[in-house]
Amino acid sequence: GAVVSQHPSWVICKSGTSVKIECRSLDFQATTMFWYRQFPKQSLMLMATSNEGSKATYEQGVEKDKFLINHASLTLSTLTVTSAHPEDSSFYICSASSDRQSKQYFGPGTRLTVT
Amino acid sequence: QQPVQSPQAVILREGEDAVINCSSSKALYSVHWYRQKHGEAPVFLMILLKGGEQKGHDKISASFNEKKQQSSLYLTASQLSYSGTYFCGTEEFYNTDKLIFGTGTRLQVFP
C-alpha cells in the first residue's frame, strides 16, 4: 500500500515558539493532503484540506494564521503551528490521497507537547 | 456534525462477534472504515461507495444503507489483533472533498 511519512514523530517546544511538521507521500503523488488533530481518547478532527499549488481550505473554527499549511509539491505538505501554546498540544496526523473521493493514506502522526 | 458511532466500547473474548454502527445526520456519498491502535495512525479497512453495498475481507465486513444514512461494521470470530478504536469516516453527498470521522468505538479482545 501507499506510504505516507511524517516528521518529526514527536516534538516538545516552549510556549510562543513555532513548530513545523512535514508530511510526505513516499511512493505516490498526492493531489490532496489533509491535516487532522486528535486529542486523547477523541476522534480525528479535520483541520484543513490542501491541494497542491493552491491555498488550503480550513475547517470552521481553525485559525488559518495560527496553523499555516503549505502544499508546495505533489509529495510534500507542511503544517506550521505558530506561537504555540499548551492548548495546542495534541497528536497531529496528516493523510494523503491520489485523487478526490479516494481512500486516504495516513501518516504515523506527530505528537506535539507545548510546555 | 460528526457521525455517531455505537456502541462507544466493546469487550470481547477471542472468537466472539461484534457489530459497530455509524450513523450520520447528512446524506452520504461514501463511508470509510479505519482501525487505530493506541499512539498510531489509523489503518484503512474498507470503503463503501454505493447504497446497499456490502463488502468484506477475511472476517471483517461492512454494509452501507444510504437511505438510513448509516453503515455497520461486522467483526466475526474476533482475534486479539482486532483490538483498537474503530472510526467510520463519512463523505457527505454534497461535500465529497473530505472525510468527517465518527465518534469512535473502542474494541478490546481478550484471550
PDB file of N, CA, C and O in Angstrom, chain B residues 24-85:
ATOM      1  N   SER B  24     -25.168   8.928  10.476  1.00  0.00           N
ATOM      2  CA  SER B  24     -24.954  10.332  10.132  1.00  0.00           C
ATOM      3  C   SER B  24     -26.282  11.066   9.981  1.00  0.00           C
ATOM      4  O   SER B  24     -27.300  10.463   9.628  1.00  0.00           O
ATOM      5  N   SER B  25     -26.227  12.371  10.223  1.00  0.00           N
ATOM      6  CA  SER B  25     -27.422  13.192  10.030  1.00  0.00           C
ATOM      7  C   SER B  25     -27.465  13.769   8.611  1.00  0.00           C
ATOM      8  O   SER B  25     -28.413  14.470   8.248  1.00  0.00           O
ATOM      9  N   LYS B  26     -26.435  13.474   7.827  1.00  0.00           N
ATOM     10  CA  LYS B  26     -26.347  14.002   6.471  1.00  0.00           C
ATOM     11  C   LYS B  26     -26.438  12.875   5.445  1.00  0.00           C
ATOM     12  O   LYS B  26     -26.114  11.726   5.731  1.00  0.00           O
ATOM     13  N   ALA B  27     -26.854  13.241   4.227  1.00  0.00           N
ATOM     14  CA  ALA B  27     -26.865  12.278   3.128  1.00  0.00           C
ATOM     15  C   ALA B  27     -25.419  11.929   2.789  1.00  0.00           C
ATOM     16  O   ALA B  27     -24.579  12.814   2.674  1.00  0.00           O
ATOM     17  N   LEU B  28     -25.163  10.661   2.638  1.00  0.00           N
ATOM     18  CA  LEU B  28     -23.783  10.206   2.470  1.00  0.00           C
ATOM     19  C   LEU B  28     -23.490   9.717   1.065  1.00  0.00           C
ATOM     20  O   LEU B  28     -24.291   9.031   0.437  1.00  0.00           O
ATOM     21  N   TYR B  29     -22.284  10.050   0.614  1.00  0.00           N
ATOM     22  CA  TYR B  29     -21.785   9.553  -0.664  1.00  0.00           C
ATOM     23  C   TYR B  29     -21.023   8.254  -0.457  1.00  0.00           C
ATOM     24  O   TYR B  29     -21.116   7.329  -1.240  1.00  0.00           O
ATOM     25  N   SER B  30     -20.241   8.209   0.614  1.00  0.00           N
ATOM     26  CA  SER B  30     -19.469   7.003   0.898  1.00  0.00           C
ATOM     27  C   SER B  30     -19.157   6.922   2.379  1.00  0.00           C
ATOM     28  O   SER B  30     -19.264   7.915   3.113  1.00  0.00           O
ATOM     29  N   VAL B  31     -18.782   5.735   2.800  1.00  0.00           N
ATOM     30  CA  VAL B  31     -18.351   5.519   4.179  1.00  0.00           C
ATOM     31  C   VAL B  31     -17.026   4.765   4.141  1.00  0.00           C
ATOM     32  O   VAL B  31     -16.882   3.779   3.412  1.00  0.00           O
ATOM     33  N   HIS B  32     -16.067   5.233   4.910  1.00  0.00           N
ATOM     34  CA  HIS B  32     -14.766   4.582   5.035  1.00  0.00           C
ATOM     35  C   HIS B  32     -14.660   4.063   6.459  1.00  0.00           C
ATOM     36  O   HIS B  32     -15.122   4.713   7.397  1.00  0.00           O
ATOM     37  N   TRP B  33     -14.012   2.926   6.619  1.00  0.00           N
ATOM     38  CA  TRP B  33     -13.774   2.395   7.967  1.00  0.00           C
ATOM     39  C   TRP B  33     -12.277   2.283   8.226  1.00  0.00           C
ATOM     40  O   TRP B  33     -11.510   1.828   7.366  1.00  0.00           O
ATOM     41  N   TYR B  34     -11.871   2.679   9.439  1.00  0.00           N
ATOM     42  CA  TYR B  34     -10.469   2.654   9.845  1.00  0.00           C
ATOM     43  C   TYR B  34     -10.369   2.041  11.238  1.00  0.00           C
ATOM     44  O   TYR B  34     -11.302   2.131  12.047  1.00  0.00           O
ATOM     45  N   ARG B  35      -9.212   1.449  11.505  1.00  0.00           N
ATOM     46  CA  ARG B  35      -8.893   0.981  12.851  1.00  0.00           C
ATOM     47  C   ARG B  35      -7.615   1.686  13.297  1.00  0.00           C
ATOM     48  O   ARG B  35      -6.649   1.772  12.548  1.00  0.00           O
ATOM     49  N   GLN B  36      -7.630   2.141  14.531  1.00  0.00           N
ATOM     50  CA  GLN B  36      -6.464   2.840  15.081  1.00  0.00           C
ATOM     51  C   GLN B  36      -6.024   2.178  16.368  1.00  0.00           C
ATOM     52  O   GLN B  36      -6.820   1.996  17.292  1.00  0.00           O
ATOM     53  N   LYS B  37      -4.755   1.833  16.433  1.00  0.00           N
ATOM     54  CA  LYS B  37      -4.185   1.309  17.675  1.00  0.00           C
ATOM     55  C   LYS B  37      -3.597   2.509  18.429  1.00  0.00           C
ATOM     56  O   LYS B  37      -3.238   3.523  17.846  1.00  0.00           O
ATOM     57  N   HIS B  38      -3.474   2.348  19.722  1.00  0.00           N
ATOM     58  CA  HIS B  38      -3.044   3.452  20.580  1.00  0.00           C
ATOM     59  C   HIS B  38      -1.715   4.050  20.125  1.00  0.00           C
ATOM     60  O   HIS B  38      -0.739   3.337  19.937  1.00  0.00           O
ATOM     61  N   GLY B  39      -1.705   5.362  19.937  1.00  0.00           N
ATOM     62  CA  GLY B  39      -0.470   6.048  19.567  1.00  0.00           C
ATOM     63  C   GLY B  39      -0.058   5.885  18.116  1.00  0.00           C
ATOM     64  O   GLY B  39       1.018   6.336  17.736  1.00  0.00           O
ATOM     65  N   GLU B  40      -0.911   5.252  17.323  1.00  0.00           N
ATOM     66  CA  GLU B  40      -0.571   5.028  15.918  1.00  0.00           C
ATOM     67  C   GLU B  40      -1.578   5.715  15.009  1.00  0.00           C
ATOM     68  O   GLU B  40      -2.631   6.179  15.442  1.00  0.00           O
ATOM     69  N   ALA B  41      -1.250   5.764  13.735  1.00  0.00           N
ATOM     70  CA  ALA B  41      -2.164   6.354  12.768  1.00  0.00           C
ATOM     71  C   ALA B  41      -3.280   5.363  12.425  1.00  0.00           C
ATOM     72  O   ALA B  41      -3.111   4.152  12.564  1.00  0.00           O
ATOM     73  N   PRO B  42      -4.414   5.859  11.987  1.00  0.00           N
ATOM     74  CA  PRO B  42      -5.494   4.955  11.555  1.00  0.00           C
ATOM     75  C   PRO B  42      -5.066   4.120  10.351  1.00  0.00           C
ATOM     76  O   PRO B  42      -4.330   4.591   9.486  1.00  0.00           O
ATOM     77  N   VAL B  43      -5.556   2.898  10.316  1.00  0.00           N
ATOM     78  CA  VAL B  43      -5.274   1.997   9.200  1.00  0.00           C
ATOM     79  C   VAL B  43      -6.572   1.749   8.445  1.00  0.00           C
ATOM     80  O   VAL B  43      -7.592   1.413   9.046  1.00  0.00           O
ATOM     81  N   PHE B  44      -6.506   1.927   7.143  1.00  0.00           N
ATOM     82  CA  PHE B  44      -7.685   1.780   6.296  1.00  0.00           C
ATOM     83  C   PHE B  44      -8.180   0.332   6.286  1.00  0.00           C
ATOM     84  O   PHE B  44      -7.397  -0.610   6.154  1.00  0.00           O
ATOM     85  N   LEU B  45      -9.498   0.159   6.416  1.00  0.00           N
ATOM     86  CA  LEU B  45     -10.096  -1.168   6.346  1.00  0.00           C
ATOM     87  C   LEU B  45     -10.863  -1.348   5.035  1.00  0.00           C
ATOM     88  O   LEU B  45     -10.619  -2.283   4.292  1.00  0.00           O
ATOM     89  N   MET B  46     -11.799  -0.445   4.774  1.00  0.00           N
ATOM     90  CA  MET B  46     -12.558  -0.549   3.527  1.00  0.00           C
ATOM     91  C   MET B  46     -13.394   0.698   3.270  1.00  0.00           C
ATOM     92  O   MET B  46     -13.634   1.495   4.164  1.00  0.00           O
ATOM     93  N   ILE B  47     -13.794   0.837   1.987  1.00  0.00           N
ATOM     94  CA  ILE B  47     -14.702   1.916   1.576  1.00  0.00           C
ATOM     95  C   ILE B  47     -15.975   1.287   1.042  1.00  0.00           C
ATOM     96  O   ILE B  47     -15.928   0.293   0.317  1.00  0.00           O
ATOM     97  N   LEU B  48     -17.092   1.923   1.342  1.00  0.00           N
ATOM     98  CA  LEU B  48     -18.370   1.524   0.765  1.00  0.00           C
ATOM     99  C   LEU B  48     -18.885   2.728  -0.012  1.00  0.00           C
ATOM    100  O   LEU B  48     -19.051   3.811   0.548  1.00  0.00           O
ATOM    101  N   LEU B  49     -19.101   2.511  -1.301  1.00  0.00           N
ATOM    102  CA  LEU B  49     -19.430   3.628  -2.180  1.00  0.00           C
ATOM    103  C   LEU B  49     -20.880   3.670  -2.633  1.00  0.00           C
ATOM    104  O   LEU B  49     -21.355   4.695  -3.093  1.00  0.00           O
ATOM    105  N   LYS B  50     -21.547   2.576  -2.564  1.00  0.00           N
ATOM    106  CA  LYS B  50     -22.908   2.559  -3.099  1.00  0.00           C
ATOM    107  C   LYS B  50     -23.887   2.111  -2.023  1.00  0.00           C
ATOM    108  O   LYS B  50     -23.606   1.209  -1.238  1.00  0.00           O
ATOM    109  N   GLY B  51     -25.032   2.741  -2.031  1.00  0.00           N
ATOM    110  CA  GLY B  51     -26.069   2.310  -1.121  1.00  0.00           C
ATOM    111  C   GLY B  51     -26.381   0.855  -1.340  1.00  0.00           C
ATOM    112  O   GLY B  51     -26.474   0.397  -2.472  1.00  0.00           O
ATOM    113  N   GLY B  52     -26.504   0.127  -0.255  1.00  0.00           N
ATOM    114  CA  GLY B  52     -26.797  -1.286  -0.369  1.00  0.00           C
ATOM    115  C   GLY B  52     -25.552  -2.134  -0.513  1.00  0.00           C
ATOM    116  O   GLY B  52     -25.607  -3.366  -0.481  1.00  0.00           O
ATOM    117  N   GLU B  53     -24.401  -1.477  -0.667  1.00  0.00           N
ATOM    118  CA  GLU B  53     -23.171  -2.237  -0.871  1.00  0.00           C
ATOM    119  C   GLU B  53     -22.748  -2.932   0.409  1.00  0.00           C
ATOM    120  O   GLU B  53     -22.897  -2.394   1.503  1.00  0.00           O
ATOM    121  N   GLN B  54     -22.241  -4.125   0.231  1.00  0.00           N
ATOM    122  CA  GLN B  54     -21.633  -4.839   1.337  1.00  0.00           C
ATOM    123  C   GLN B  54     -20.310  -5.374   0.837  1.00  0.00           C
ATOM    124  O   GLN B  54     -20.202  -5.804  -0.302  1.00  0.00           O
ATOM    125  N   LYS B  55     -19.318  -5.336   1.663  1.00  0.00           N
ATOM    126  CA  LYS B  55     -18.059  -5.931   1.277  1.00  0.00           C
ATOM    127  C   LYS B  55     -17.337  -6.419   2.508  1.00  0.00           C
ATOM    128  O   LYS B  55     -17.678  -6.056   3.623  1.00  0.00           O
ATOM    129  N   GLY B  56     -16.345  -7.240   2.285  1.00  0.00           N
ATOM    130  CA  GLY B  56     -15.616  -7.783   3.420  1.00  0.00           C
ATOM    131  C   GLY B  56     -14.257  -8.277   3.028  1.00  0.00           C
ATOM    132  O   GLY B  56     -13.945  -8.438   1.848  1.00  0.00           O
ATOM    133  N   HIS B  57     -13.447  -8.462   4.056  1.00  0.00           N
ATOM    134  CA  HIS B  57     -12.104  -9.008   3.864  1.00  0.00           C
ATOM    135  C   HIS B  57     -11.787  -9.836   5.091  1.00  0.00           C
ATOM    136  O   HIS B  57     -11.876  -9.341   6.210  1.00  0.00           O
ATOM    137  N   ASP B  58     -11.393 -11.074   4.846  1.00  0.00           N
ATOM    138  CA  ASP B  58     -11.209 -12.011   5.956  1.00  0.00           C
ATOM    139  C   ASP B  58     -12.514 -12.070   6.747  1.00  0.00           C
ATOM    140  O   ASP B  58     -13.541 -12.375   6.192  1.00  0.00           O
ATOM    141  N   LYS B  59     -12.450 -11.753   8.004  1.00  0.00           N
ATOM    142  CA  LYS B  59     -13.654 -11.880   8.824  1.00  0.00           C
ATOM    143  C   LYS B  59     -14.198 -10.519   9.229  1.00  0.00           C
ATOM    144  O   LYS B  59     -14.929 -10.410  10.215  1.00  0.00           O
ATOM    145  N   ILE B  60     -13.839  -9.498   8.479  1.00  0.00           N
ATOM    146  CA  ILE B  60     -14.373  -8.176   8.742  1.00  0.00           C
ATOM    147  C   ILE B  60     -15.168  -7.743   7.508  1.00  0.00           C
ATOM    148  O   ILE B  60     -14.660  -7.787   6.387  1.00  0.00           O
ATOM    149  N   SER B  61     -16.391  -7.361   7.725  1.00  0.00           N
ATOM    150  CA  SER B  61     -17.236  -6.938   6.606  1.00  0.00           C
ATOM    151  C   SER B  61     -18.021  -5.706   7.013  1.00  0.00           C
ATOM    152  O   SER B  61     -18.053  -5.329   8.189  1.00  0.00           O
ATOM    153  N   ALA B  62     -18.633  -5.063   6.033  1.00  0.00           N
ATOM    154  CA  ALA B  62     -19.382  -3.846   6.321  1.00  0.00           C
ATOM    155  C   ALA B  62     -20.522  -3.693   5.337  1.00  0.00           C
ATOM    156  O   ALA B  62     -20.502  -4.263   4.240  1.00  0.00           O
ATOM    157  N   SER B  63     -21.513  -2.930   5.738  1.00  0.00           N
ATOM    158  CA  SER B  63     -22.641  -2.629   4.870  1.00  0.00           C
ATOM    159  C   SER B  63     -22.935  -1.146   4.929  1.00  0.00           C
ATOM    160  O   SER B  63     -22.552  -0.458   5.880  1.00  0.00           O
ATOM    161  N   PHE B  64     -23.623  -0.646   3.897  1.00  0.00           N
ATOM    162  CA  PHE B  64     -23.912   0.776   3.808  1.00  0.00           C
ATOM    163  C   PHE B  64     -25.371   0.934   3.402  1.00  0.00           C
ATOM    164  O   PHE B  64     -25.769   0.498   2.320  1.00  0.00           O
ATOM    165  N   ASN B  65     -26.138   1.530   4.261  1.00  0.00           N
ATOM    166  CA  ASN B  65     -27.545   1.804   3.972  1.00  0.00           C
ATOM    167  C   ASN B  65     -27.668   3.303   3.761  1.00  0.00           C
ATOM    168  O   ASN B  65     -27.781   4.064   4.724  1.00  0.00           O
ATOM    169  N   GLU B  66     -27.648   3.725   2.511  1.00  0.00           N
ATOM    170  CA  GLU B  66     -27.616   5.172   2.245  1.00  0.00           C
ATOM    171  C   GLU B  66     -28.947   5.832   2.598  1.00  0.00           C
ATOM    172  O   GLU B  66     -28.977   7.005   2.965  1.00  0.00           O
ATOM    173  N   LYS B  67     -30.021   5.094   2.507  1.00  0.00           N
ATOM    174  CA  LYS B  67     -31.318   5.689   2.852  1.00  0.00           C
ATOM    175  C   LYS B  67     -31.377   6.021   4.337  1.00  0.00           C
ATOM    176  O   LYS B  67     -31.932   7.046   4.732  1.00  0.00           O
ATOM    177  N   LYS B  68     -30.826   5.151   5.130  1.00  0.00           N
ATOM    178  CA  LYS B  68     -30.819   5.398   6.572  1.00  0.00           C
ATOM    179  C   LYS B  68     -29.604   6.213   6.999  1.00  0.00           C
ATOM    180  O   LYS B  68     -29.458   6.530   8.175  1.00  0.00           O
ATOM    181  N   GLN B  69     -28.745   6.515   6.045  1.00  0.00           N
ATOM    182  CA  GLN B  69     -27.542   7.311   6.325  1.00  0.00           C
ATOM    183  C   GLN B  69     -26.695   6.638   7.396  1.00  0.00           C
ATOM    184  O   GLN B  69     -26.220   7.295   8.335  1.00  0.00           O
ATOM    185  N   GLN B  70     -26.540   5.345   7.268  1.00  0.00           N
ATOM    186  CA  GLN B  70     -25.746   4.635   8.251  1.00  0.00           C
ATOM    187  C   GLN B  70     -24.988   3.463   7.639  1.00  0.00           C
ATOM    188  O   GLN B  70     -25.329   2.978   6.560  1.00  0.00           O
ATOM    189  N   SER B  71     -23.973   3.049   8.371  1.00  0.00           N
ATOM    190  CA  SER B  71     -23.154   1.919   7.963  1.00  0.00           C
ATOM    191  C   SER B  71     -22.865   1.074   9.188  1.00  0.00           C
ATOM    192  O   SER B  71     -22.865   1.573  10.319  1.00  0.00           O
ATOM    193  N   SER B  72     -22.633  -0.197   8.959  1.00  0.00           N
ATOM    194  CA  SER B  72     -22.289  -1.100  10.054  1.00  0.00           C
ATOM    195  C   SER B  72     -21.049  -1.899   9.685  1.00  0.00           C
ATOM    196  O   SER B  72     -20.869  -2.293   8.529  1.00  0.00           O
ATOM    197  N   LEU B  73     -20.218  -2.118  10.670  1.00  0.00           N
ATOM    198  CA  LEU B  73     -19.003  -2.926  10.515  1.00  0.00           C
ATOM    199  C   LEU B  73     -19.187  -4.190  11.325  1.00  0.00           C
ATOM    200  O   LEU B  73     -19.561  -4.130  12.505  1.00  0.00           O
ATOM    201  N   TYR B  74     -18.956  -5.340  10.696  1.00  0.00           N
ATOM    202  CA  TYR B  74     -19.157  -6.631  11.345  1.00  0.00           C
ATOM    203  C   TYR B  74     -17.815  -7.317  11.539  1.00  0.00           C
ATOM    204  O   TYR B  74     -17.070  -7.515  10.583  1.00  0.00           O
ATOM    205  N   LEU B  75     -17.540  -7.668  12.771  1.00  0.00           N
ATOM    206  CA  LEU B  75     -16.307  -8.371  13.098  1.00  0.00           C
ATOM    207  C   LEU B  75     -16.690  -9.777  13.540  1.00  0.00           C
ATOM    208  O   LEU B  75     -17.385  -9.960  14.550  1.00  0.00           O
ATOM    209  N   THR B  76     -16.257 -10.754  12.784  1.00  0.00           N
ATOM    210  CA  THR B  76     -16.640 -12.143  13.044  1.00  0.00           C
ATOM    211  C   THR B  76     -15.466 -12.918  13.604  1.00  0.00           C
ATOM    212  O   THR B  76     -14.335 -12.755  13.137  1.00  0.00           O
ATOM    213  N   ALA B  77     -15.741 -13.746  14.590  1.00  0.00           N
ATOM    214  CA  ALA B  77     -14.691 -14.592  15.191  1.00  0.00           C
ATOM    215  C   ALA B  77     -13.466 -13.740  15.515  1.00  0.00           C
ATOM    216  O   ALA B  77     -12.369 -13.974  14.992  1.00  0.00           O
ATOM    217  N   SER B  78     -13.676 -12.779  16.382  1.00  0.00           N
ATOM    218  CA  SER B  78     -12.644 -11.769  16.639  1.00  0.00           C
ATOM    219  C   SER B  78     -11.323 -12.380  17.096  1.00  0.00           C
ATOM    220  O   SER B  78     -11.273 -13.417  17.758  1.00  0.00           O
ATOM    221  N   GLN B  79     -10.257 -11.677  16.724  1.00  0.00           N
ATOM    222  CA  GLN B  79      -8.906 -12.072  17.094  1.00  0.00           C
ATOM    223  C   GLN B  79      -8.312 -10.982  17.971  1.00  0.00           C
ATOM    224  O   GLN B  79      -8.796  -9.855  17.990  1.00  0.00           O
ATOM    225  N   LEU B  80      -7.264 -11.330  18.698  1.00  0.00           N
ATOM    226  CA  LEU B  80      -6.619 -10.351  19.572  1.00  0.00           C
ATOM    227  C   LEU B  80      -6.177  -9.118  18.787  1.00  0.00           C
ATOM    228  O   LEU B  80      -6.225  -7.988  19.298  1.00  0.00           O
ATOM    229  N   SER B  81      -5.770  -9.324  17.546  1.00  0.00           N
ATOM    230  CA  SER B  81      -5.283  -8.215  16.716  1.00  0.00           C
ATOM    231  C   SER B  81      -6.383  -7.232  16.325  1.00  0.00           C
ATOM    232  O   SER B  81      -6.095  -6.151  15.827  1.00  0.00           O
ATOM    233  N   TYR B  82      -7.627  -7.596  16.563  1.00  0.00           N
ATOM    234  CA  TYR B  82      -8.726  -6.682  16.237  1.00  0.00           C
ATOM    235  C   TYR B  82      -8.867  -5.551  17.262  1.00  0.00           C
ATOM    236  O   TYR B  82      -9.588  -4.592  17.023  1.00  0.00           O
ATOM    237  N   SER B  83      -8.193  -5.674  18.384  1.00  0.00           N
ATOM    238  CA  SER B  83      -8.297  -4.639  19.412  1.00  0.00           C
ATOM    239  C   SER B  83      -7.841  -3.290  18.874  1.00  0.00           C
ATOM    240  O   SER B  83      -6.855  -3.208  18.138  1.00  0.00           O
ATOM    241  N   GLY B  84      -8.539  -2.259  19.262  1.00  0.00           N
ATOM    242  CA  GLY B  84      -8.216  -0.906  18.812  1.00  0.00           C
ATOM    243  C   GLY B  84      -9.469  -0.062  18.804  1.00  0.00           C
ATOM    244  O   GLY B  84     -10.528  -0.511  19.255  1.00  0.00           O
ATOM    245  N   THR B  85      -9.342   1.135  18.287  1.00  0.00           N
ATOM    246  CA  THR B  85     -10.500   2.011  18.169  1.00  0.00           C
ATOM    247  C   THR B  85     -10.894   2.091  16.700  1.00  0.00           C
ATOM    248  O   THR B  85     -10.051   2.351  15.841  1.00  0.00           O
TER     249      THR B  85
END
